[in-house]
Amino acid sequence: MLKTFTCQICGHIAFNEAPVECPVCRMAIENFEHDPDALKSPADPDNVTELEKTHIPLIELGKTCSLTASGTCTDVHIRVGEMEHVMESENFIDYIDSYIDKKYIGRTVFTYKHLYPSVHLQLNAESGVFSVISSCNVHGKWRSKVKLGDS
Ligand SMILES: [Fe+2]
């Protein structure tokens, strides 16, 4: 069972245990709450609803590393979701947090209107499990993962 702790200040989710300080907003461990229901998932995986399809992030491993000088990387495209989520003030994807082996590596913050809910990352990592959490300001947090080095 995935153990999740949520930062009450910035919404960041930590796995297994609460960190000494939040890697996103730097607030202290006291601001983390054990939160077993932090992540949403499809009620019926064989029958994913429209709402679920607009929130579950899709991860695709790419081939080219044009954003690195060396030309080497693990190329990752993230998009929310299979059906595109709207980006309007009352309902939008406000951030995507990325992890390798459940360890936080970075956050992409979005404003509404001018951005699609997508991210292009070039990882300095060849193996491990890469995962992301997409956060909707209304409909909660949704996680997807992919094993690196399999493509
Ligand atoms: Fe939403």
XYZ file of N, CA, C and O and ligand atoms in Angstrom:
605
model
N 0.850 -1.204 0.000
C 0.000 0.000 0.000
C 0.882 1.251 0.000
O 1.834 1.346 0.766
N 0.546 2.190 -0.872
C 1.303 3.433 -1.016
C 0.977 4.363 0.158
O -0.165 4.731 0.375
N 2.011 4.735 0.921
C 1.790 5.621 2.067
C 2.029 7.066 1.629
O 3.098 7.393 1.136
N 1.029 7.919 1.811
C 1.137 9.286 1.300
C 0.969 10.327 2.404
O 0.143 10.184 3.298
N 1.790 11.377 2.291
C 1.739 12.504 3.225
C 1.588 13.775 2.402
O 2.317 13.971 1.423
N 0.651 14.629 2.788
C 0.377 15.836 2.007
C 0.818 17.080 2.761
O 0.483 17.258 3.940
N 1.547 17.955 2.068
C 1.915 19.252 2.628
C 0.664 20.137 2.622
O 0.065 20.362 1.566
N 0.295 20.622 3.786
C -0.928 21.415 3.907
C -0.747 22.823 3.334
O -1.714 23.564 3.170
N 0.497 23.192 3.027
C 0.755 24.529 2.490
C 0.674 24.533 0.960
O -0.032 25.338 0.369
N 1.390 23.601 0.326
C 1.476 23.670 -1.147
C 0.893 22.454 -1.843
O 0.895 22.400 -3.070
N 0.407 21.482 -1.093
C -0.246 20.331 -1.708
C 0.679 19.211 -2.134
O 0.214 18.159 -2.584
N 1.984 19.415 -1.988
C 2.938 18.385 -2.399
C 2.696 17.084 -1.640
O 2.460 17.092 -0.432
N 2.787 15.979 -2.371
C 2.623 14.662 -1.758
C 3.981 13.977 -1.655
O 4.725 13.884 -2.644
N 4.304 13.522 -0.445
C 5.520 12.743 -0.225
C 5.117 11.296 0.012
O 4.059 11.022 0.594
N 5.969 10.375 -0.445
C 5.677 8.949 -0.299
C 6.500 8.345 0.838
O 7.617 8.792 1.120
N 5.922 7.338 1.461
C 6.558 6.535 2.529
C 6.669 7.278 3.867
O 6.255 6.755 4.880
N 7.257 8.483 3.860
C 7.326 9.254 5.108
C 7.346 10.744 4.792
O 7.707 11.148 3.688
N 6.989 11.556 5.786
C 7.014 13.010 5.597
C 8.465 13.484 5.618
O 9.251 13.051 6.453
N 8.855 14.348 4.688
C 10.219 14.860 4.669
C 10.447 15.897 5.769
O 9.486 16.488 6.273
N 11.706 16.114 6.121
C 12.043 17.095 7.168
C 11.518 18.471 6.786
O 10.986 19.206 7.603
N 11.684 18.809 5.495
C 11.024 20.015 5.005
C 10.453 19.726 3.628
O 10.956 18.859 2.901
N 9.406 20.456 3.259
C 8.766 20.230 1.967
C 9.738 20.624 0.851
O 10.251 21.743 0.848
N 10.014 19.715 -0.098
C 10.951 20.047 -1.165
C 10.412 21.088 -2.134
O 11.155 21.640 -2.936
N 9.125 21.388 -2.062
C 8.535 22.397 -2.949
C 8.474 23.760 -2.264
O 9.031 24.735 -2.755
N 7.830 23.835 -1.106
C 7.613 25.146 -0.468
C 8.499 25.373 0.749
O 8.451 26.448 1.350
N 9.294 24.359 1.138
C 10.286 24.491 2.222
C 9.685 24.583 3.612
O 10.391 24.895 4.572
N 8.388 24.331 3.732
C 7.800 24.366 5.069
C 8.197 23.102 5.832
O 8.514 22.080 5.249
N 8.155 23.193 7.165
C 8.679 22.121 8.018
C 7.758 20.906 8.067
O 6.578 20.974 7.681
N 8.290 19.810 8.561
C 7.619 18.514 8.601
C 6.248 18.594 9.282
O 5.334 17.854 8.926
N 6.091 19.518 10.244
C 4.815 19.652 10.963
C 3.652 19.953 10.021
O 2.490 19.735 10.371
N 3.959 20.475 8.851
C 2.889 20.832 7.916
C 2.421 19.658 7.065
O 1.506 19.804 6.254
N 3.054 18.490 7.235
C 2.629 17.306 6.489
C 1.628 16.501 7.301
O 1.788 16.320 8.508
N 0.600 16.041 6.599
C -0.375 15.178 7.247
C -0.446 13.848 6.528
O -0.479 13.812 5.292
N -0.455 12.770 7.312
C -0.673 11.459 6.731
C -2.054 11.483 6.080
O -3.034 11.851 6.722
N -2.085 11.134 4.799
C -3.283 11.379 4.008
C -3.501 10.199 3.065
O -3.144 10.240 1.899
N -4.087 9.125 3.588
C -4.220 7.898 2.782
C -5.077 8.098 1.533
O -4.966 7.335 0.575
N -5.926 9.125 1.537
C -6.809 9.357 0.383
C -6.309 10.495 -0.495
O -7.086 11.119 -1.230
N -5.002 10.776 -0.437
C -4.441 11.920 -1.168
C -4.605 11.795 -2.677
O -4.761 12.789 -3.374
N -4.570 10.556 -3.171
C -4.608 10.355 -4.624
C -5.926 9.749 -5.059
O -6.446 8.841 -4.423
N -6.435 10.258 -6.181
C -7.653 9.698 -6.768
C -7.260 8.617 -7.774
O -6.173 8.664 -8.359
N -8.139 7.694 -7.977
C -7.918 6.700 -9.037
C -9.286 6.284 -9.570
O -10.305 6.496 -8.905
N -9.301 5.703 -10.774
C -10.594 5.336 -11.363
C -11.374 4.383 -10.461
O -10.803 3.434 -9.924
N -12.642 4.671 -10.289
C -13.489 3.805 -9.471
C -13.533 2.405 -10.065
O -13.448 1.404 -9.352
N -13.634 2.341 -11.401
C -13.649 1.054 -12.102
C -12.639 1.127 -13.246
O -12.910 1.738 -14.281
N -11.453 0.527 -13.068
C -10.387 0.633 -14.078
C -10.798 0.117 -15.461
O -10.198 0.493 -16.472
N -11.807 -0.746 -15.508
C -12.257 -1.274 -16.803
C -13.277 -0.355 -17.465
O -13.709 -0.614 -18.586
N -13.669 0.676 -16.747
C -14.707 1.565 -17.270
C -14.409 2.993 -16.805
O -15.091 3.534 -15.941
N -13.341 3.565 -17.391
C -12.857 4.873 -16.944
C -13.807 5.967 -17.420
O -14.153 6.038 -18.596
N -14.233 6.803 -16.511
C -15.207 7.849 -16.840
C -14.538 9.032 -17.538
O -13.309 9.162 -17.538
N -15.368 9.904 -18.082
C -14.865 11.091 -18.770
C -14.074 11.975 -17.809
O -13.005 12.473 -18.138
N -14.590 12.160 -16.595
C -13.894 12.978 -15.599
C -12.512 12.383 -15.294
O -11.509 13.106 -15.216
N -12.472 11.070 -15.172
C -11.194 10.412 -14.882
C -10.223 10.554 -16.057
O -9.033 10.815 -15.863
N -10.753 10.421 -17.276
C -9.904 10.548 -18.467
C -9.318 11.946 -18.625
O -8.286 12.121 -19.254
N -9.983 12.961 -18.094
C -9.457 14.321 -18.215
C -8.441 14.646 -17.116
O -7.841 15.716 -17.147
N -8.266 13.753 -16.149
C -7.352 14.049 -15.034
C -6.156 13.123 -14.916
O -5.126 13.511 -14.367
N -6.287 11.897 -15.363
C -5.179 10.945 -15.225
C -4.073 11.338 -16.206
O -4.302 11.417 -17.412
N -2.854 11.623 -15.699
C -1.783 12.029 -16.609
C -1.302 10.866 -17.485
O -1.275 9.717 -17.044
N -0.953 11.200 -18.724
C -0.365 10.209 -19.628
C 1.123 10.492 -19.723
O 1.537 11.645 -19.871
N 1.929 9.453 -19.650
C 3.385 9.602 -19.758
C 3.848 8.842 -20.988
O 3.525 7.662 -21.157
N 4.592 9.537 -21.842
C 5.136 8.896 -23.034
C 6.634 9.098 -23.049
O 7.119 10.208 -22.835
N 7.366 8.026 -23.286
C 8.808 8.162 -23.399
C 9.159 8.466 -24.852
O 8.723 7.756 -25.758
N 9.920 9.567 -25.044
C 10.276 9.977 -26.397
C 11.643 9.460 -26.796
O 12.228 8.607 -26.118
N 12.154 9.986 -27.910
C 13.403 9.460 -28.454
C 14.496 10.511 -28.578
O 15.672 10.188 -28.524
N 14.114 11.773 -28.759
C 15.142 12.772 -29.036
C 15.432 13.631 -27.811
O 14.543 13.901 -27.005
N 16.687 14.055 -27.685
C 17.121 14.833 -26.520
C 17.620 16.197 -26.967
O 18.720 16.625 -26.622
N 16.777 16.894 -27.729
C 17.196 18.175 -28.307
C 17.325 19.283 -27.272
O 17.838 20.355 -27.567
N 16.858 19.052 -26.044
C 16.965 20.078 -25.007
C 18.215 19.907 -24.149
O 18.405 20.626 -23.179
N 19.054 18.938 -24.475
C 20.320 18.782 -23.755
C 21.467 19.006 -24.724
O 21.376 18.642 -25.907
N 22.547 19.599 -24.227
C 23.705 19.860 -25.089
C 24.353 18.568 -25.548
O 24.843 18.455 -26.674
N 24.342 17.578 -24.671
C 25.004 16.306 -24.989
C 24.177 15.455 -25.947
O 24.706 14.548 -26.591
N 22.904 15.742 -26.029
C 22.037 14.923 -26.876
C 21.648 13.608 -26.237
O 21.047 12.750 -26.875
N 22.006 13.437 -24.972
C 21.610 12.211 -24.275
C 20.690 12.565 -23.104
O 20.867 13.591 -22.454
N 19.729 11.699 -22.863
C 18.758 11.927 -21.778
C 17.742 10.799 -21.836
O 17.809 9.947 -22.703
N 16.810 10.829 -20.912
C 15.574 10.078 -21.087
C 14.491 11.112 -21.323
O 14.244 11.975 -20.486
N 13.904 11.034 -22.486
C 12.942 12.035 -22.943
C 11.536 11.640 -22.494
O 11.101 10.518 -22.735
N 10.869 12.567 -21.821
C 9.559 12.252 -21.262
C 8.543 13.340 -21.604
O 8.809 14.528 -21.399
N 7.421 12.906 -22.119
C 6.307 13.824 -22.378
C 5.160 13.466 -21.452
O 4.807 12.299 -21.332
N 4.592 14.479 -20.817
C 3.472 14.264 -19.909
C 2.312 15.131 -20.380
O 2.511 16.294 -20.729
N 1.154 14.533 -20.333
C -0.016 15.280 -20.788
C -1.217 14.908 -19.922
O -1.371 13.762 -19.500
N -2.061 15.906 -19.637
C -3.264 15.672 -18.841
C -4.470 16.058 -19.685
O -4.665 17.221 -20.015
N -5.304 15.095 -20.030
C -5.087 13.652 -19.861
C -5.356 13.049 -21.210
O -5.134 13.638 -22.249
N -5.920 11.847 -21.208
C -6.323 11.208 -22.477
C -7.344 12.121 -23.185
O -7.285 12.314 -24.401
N -8.273 12.669 -22.398
C -9.136 13.751 -22.885
C -8.603 15.028 -22.246
O -8.362 15.064 -21.048
N -8.417 16.065 -23.059
C -7.734 17.251 -22.552
C -8.519 17.974 -21.457
O -9.696 18.266 -21.623
N -7.822 18.238 -20.371
C -8.437 18.991 -19.275
C -8.522 20.466 -19.655
O -7.606 21.008 -20.251
N -9.609 21.141 -19.270
C -9.728 22.579 -19.549
C -8.735 23.355 -18.686
O -8.261 22.869 -17.664
N -8.386 24.565 -19.129
C -7.490 25.430 -18.370
C -8.205 26.774 -18.194
O -7.873 27.775 -18.839
N -9.209 26.763 -17.349
C -10.005 27.961 -17.068
C -9.907 28.274 -15.582
O -9.688 27.362 -14.781
N -10.084 29.543 -15.222
C -9.809 29.967 -13.841
C -10.532 29.107 -12.807
O -9.998 28.829 -11.742
N -11.733 28.651 -13.121
C -12.488 27.896 -12.123
C -12.166 26.396 -12.130
O -12.644 25.668 -11.256
N -11.380 25.949 -13.097
C -11.047 24.516 -13.176
C -9.831 24.348 -14.076
O -9.950 24.426 -15.295
N -8.672 24.144 -13.457
C -7.463 23.964 -14.266
C -6.437 23.106 -13.542
O -6.529 22.882 -12.334
N -5.485 22.604 -14.303
C -4.370 21.844 -13.719
C -3.375 22.871 -13.194
O -2.830 23.662 -13.974
N -3.174 22.905 -11.888
C -2.313 23.963 -11.334
C -0.848 23.545 -11.214
O 0.023 24.402 -11.187
N -0.581 22.257 -11.132
C 0.815 21.824 -11.189
C 0.926 20.341 -11.502
O -0.047 19.589 -11.371
N 2.116 19.956 -11.939
C 2.454 18.544 -12.104
C 3.753 18.312 -11.345
O 4.752 18.997 -11.590
N 3.742 17.406 -10.388
C 4.954 17.032 -9.654
C 5.512 15.739 -10.245
O 4.759 14.813 -10.556
N 6.841 15.688 -10.373
C 7.500 14.504 -10.944
C 8.374 13.824 -9.899
O 8.933 14.487 -9.009
N 8.496 12.511 -10.050
C 9.243 11.696 -9.088
C 10.033 10.613 -9.831
O 9.602 10.138 -10.884
N 11.161 10.239 -9.270
C 11.836 9.012 -9.686
C 11.945 8.125 -8.452
O 12.439 8.567 -7.400
N 11.468 6.910 -8.584
C 11.420 5.966 -7.454
C 10.802 6.621 -6.212
O 11.337 6.514 -5.097
N 9.710 7.301 -6.435
C 8.912 7.958 -5.373
C 9.639 9.115 -4.706
O 9.195 9.649 -3.691
N 10.798 9.501 -5.257
C 11.519 10.653 -4.715
C 11.240 11.850 -5.629
O 11.418 11.776 -6.850
N 10.819 12.953 -5.026
C 10.446 14.158 -5.771
C 11.625 14.710 -6.569
O 12.728 14.844 -6.046
N 11.400 15.062 -7.833
C 12.474 15.679 -8.619
C 12.110 17.069 -9.139
O 13.003 17.841 -9.472
N 10.833 17.424 -9.202
C 10.539 18.772 -9.672
C 9.055 19.018 -9.875
O 8.266 18.078 -10.016
N 8.695 20.297 -9.869
C 7.301 20.696 -10.082
C 7.211 21.633 -11.282
O 8.048 22.523 -11.436
N 6.203 21.437 -12.090
C 5.858 22.388 -13.142
C 4.557 23.065 -12.731
O 3.562 22.389 -12.481
N 4.596 24.387 -12.623
C 3.436 25.157 -12.174
C 2.749 25.771 -13.395
O 3.419 26.272 -14.302
N 1.420 25.721 -13.394
C 0.653 26.253 -14.524
C -0.248 27.399 -14.087
O -0.782 27.391 -12.976
N -0.417 28.351 -14.985
C -1.523 29.282 -14.866
C -2.575 28.827 -15.879
O -2.286 28.007 -16.757
N -3.794 29.320 -15.772
C -4.821 28.952 -16.737
C -4.714 29.844 -17.978
O -3.904 30.759 -18.018
N -5.475 29.533 -18.966
C -5.646 30.290 -20.203
C -4.574 30.047 -21.260
O -4.884 29.608 -22.348
N -3.296 30.336 -20.973
C -2.305 30.314 -22.046
C -1.496 29.028 -22.144
O -0.642 28.913 -23.022
N -1.725 28.093 -21.231
C -0.930 26.864 -21.248
C -1.830 25.643 -21.364
O -2.868 25.571 -20.701
N -1.403 24.676 -22.166
C -2.021 23.362 -22.114
C -1.414 22.618 -20.933
O -0.257 22.880 -20.564
N -2.148 21.692 -20.362
C -1.605 20.952 -19.215
C -0.659 19.843 -19.679
O -1.003 18.664 -19.680
N 0.538 20.260 -20.093
C 1.514 19.290 -20.584
C 2.923 19.731 -20.215
O 3.176 20.918 -20.006
N 3.830 18.767 -20.125
C 5.223 19.036 -19.758
C 6.143 18.162 -20.588
O 5.840 17.006 -20.858
N 7.271 18.734 -20.962
C 8.317 17.996 -21.653
C 9.557 18.025 -20.772
O 10.112 19.098 -20.533
N 9.971 16.870 -20.262
C 11.146 16.805 -19.391
C 12.227 15.960 -20.051
O 11.931 15.011 -20.774
N 13.477 16.308 -19.780
C 14.582 15.471 -20.224
C 15.346 15.073 -18.978
O 15.971 15.911 -18.313
N 15.250 13.790 -18.663
C 15.776 13.282 -17.397
C 17.215 12.833 -17.530
O 17.595 12.219 -18.533
N 17.983 13.105 -16.488
C 19.305 12.521 -16.358
C 19.150 11.268 -15.500
O 19.501 11.246 -14.322
N 18.542 10.264 -16.093
C 18.260 9.001 -15.406
C 17.915 7.972 -16.470
O 17.212 8.286 -17.438
N 18.425 6.761 -16.288
C 18.174 5.719 -17.293
C 17.298 4.595 -16.784
O 16.817 3.767 -17.556
N 17.140 4.550 -15.468
C 16.344 3.453 -14.914
C 15.555 3.964 -13.720
O 15.714 5.101 -13.284
N 14.711 3.113 -13.216
C 13.857 3.502 -12.093
C 12.437 3.695 -12.560
O 12.141 3.584 -13.754
N 11.567 3.976 -11.617
C 10.171 4.226 -11.951
C 9.930 5.737 -11.915
O 10.133 6.380 -10.890
N 9.542 6.264 -13.067
C 9.215 7.684 -13.161
C 7.712 7.828 -12.947
O 6.930 7.102 -13.570
N 7.325 8.753 -12.070
C 5.889 8.958 -11.867
C 5.575 10.440 -11.776
O 6.457 11.259 -11.492
N 4.341 10.770 -12.052
C 3.884 12.150 -11.947
C 2.548 12.193 -11.220
O 1.773 11.238 -11.249
N 2.327 13.340 -10.566
C 1.023 13.622 -9.983
C 0.511 14.901 -10.623
O 1.193 15.929 -10.595
N -0.663 14.822 -11.229
C -1.278 16.038 -11.765
C -2.305 16.517 -10.743
O -3.060 15.725 -10.179
N -2.290 17.832 -10.511
C -3.186 18.418 -9.507
C -4.186 19.334 -10.191
O -3.811 20.286 -10.874
N -5.461 19.045 -10.008
C -6.533 19.918 -10.495
C -7.034 20.733 -9.314
O -7.200 20.202 -8.216
N -7.278 22.013 -9.538
C -7.716 22.871 -8.428
C -9.101 22.490 -7.914
O -9.482 22.908 -6.832
N -9.832 21.690 -8.669
C -11.174 21.280 -8.243
C -11.262 19.781 -7.949
O -11.848 19.366 -6.957
N -10.625 18.971 -8.815
C -10.891 17.532 -8.798
C -9.773 16.681 -8.218
O -9.748 15.459 -8.423
N -8.826 17.318 -7.549
C -7.848 16.532 -6.799
C -6.636 16.079 -7.587
O -6.353 16.581 -8.677
N -5.919 15.117 -7.011
C -4.606 14.704 -7.519
C -4.648 13.286 -8.052
O -5.237 12.397 -7.446
N -3.965 13.112 -9.194
C -4.022 11.859 -9.932
C -2.613 11.447 -10.326
O -1.835 12.282 -10.765
N -2.308 10.173 -10.219
C -0.925 9.725 -10.434
C -0.844 8.716 -11.575
O -1.736 7.886 -11.745
N 0.264 8.807 -12.317
C 0.609 7.769 -13.292
C 2.084 7.487 -13.165
O 2.855 8.330 -12.699
N 2.500 6.303 -13.626
C 3.921 5.962 -13.549
C 4.335 5.123 -14.750
O 3.499 4.501 -15.422
N 5.656 5.122 -14.992
C 6.201 4.322 -16.078
C 7.604 3.894 -15.674
O 8.299 4.590 -14.938
N 7.978 2.692 -16.138
C 9.312 2.196 -15.835
C 10.279 2.721 -16.889
O 10.020 2.576 -18.073
N 11.368 3.307 -16.453
C 12.357 3.818 -17.400
C 13.252 2.673 -17.884
O 13.447 1.695 -17.180
N 13.786 2.873 -19.102
C 14.723 1.883 -19.629
C 14.059 0.716 -20.311
O 14.717 -0.231 -20.715
N 12.752 0.785 -20.464
C 12.015 -0.311 -21.077
C 11.718 -0.122 -22.564
O 11.334 -1.046 -23.237
N 11.935 1.126 -23.029
C 11.494 1.389 -24.402
C 12.528 0.966 -25.432
O 13.683 0.761 -25.102
Fe -10.601 19.255 -13.124
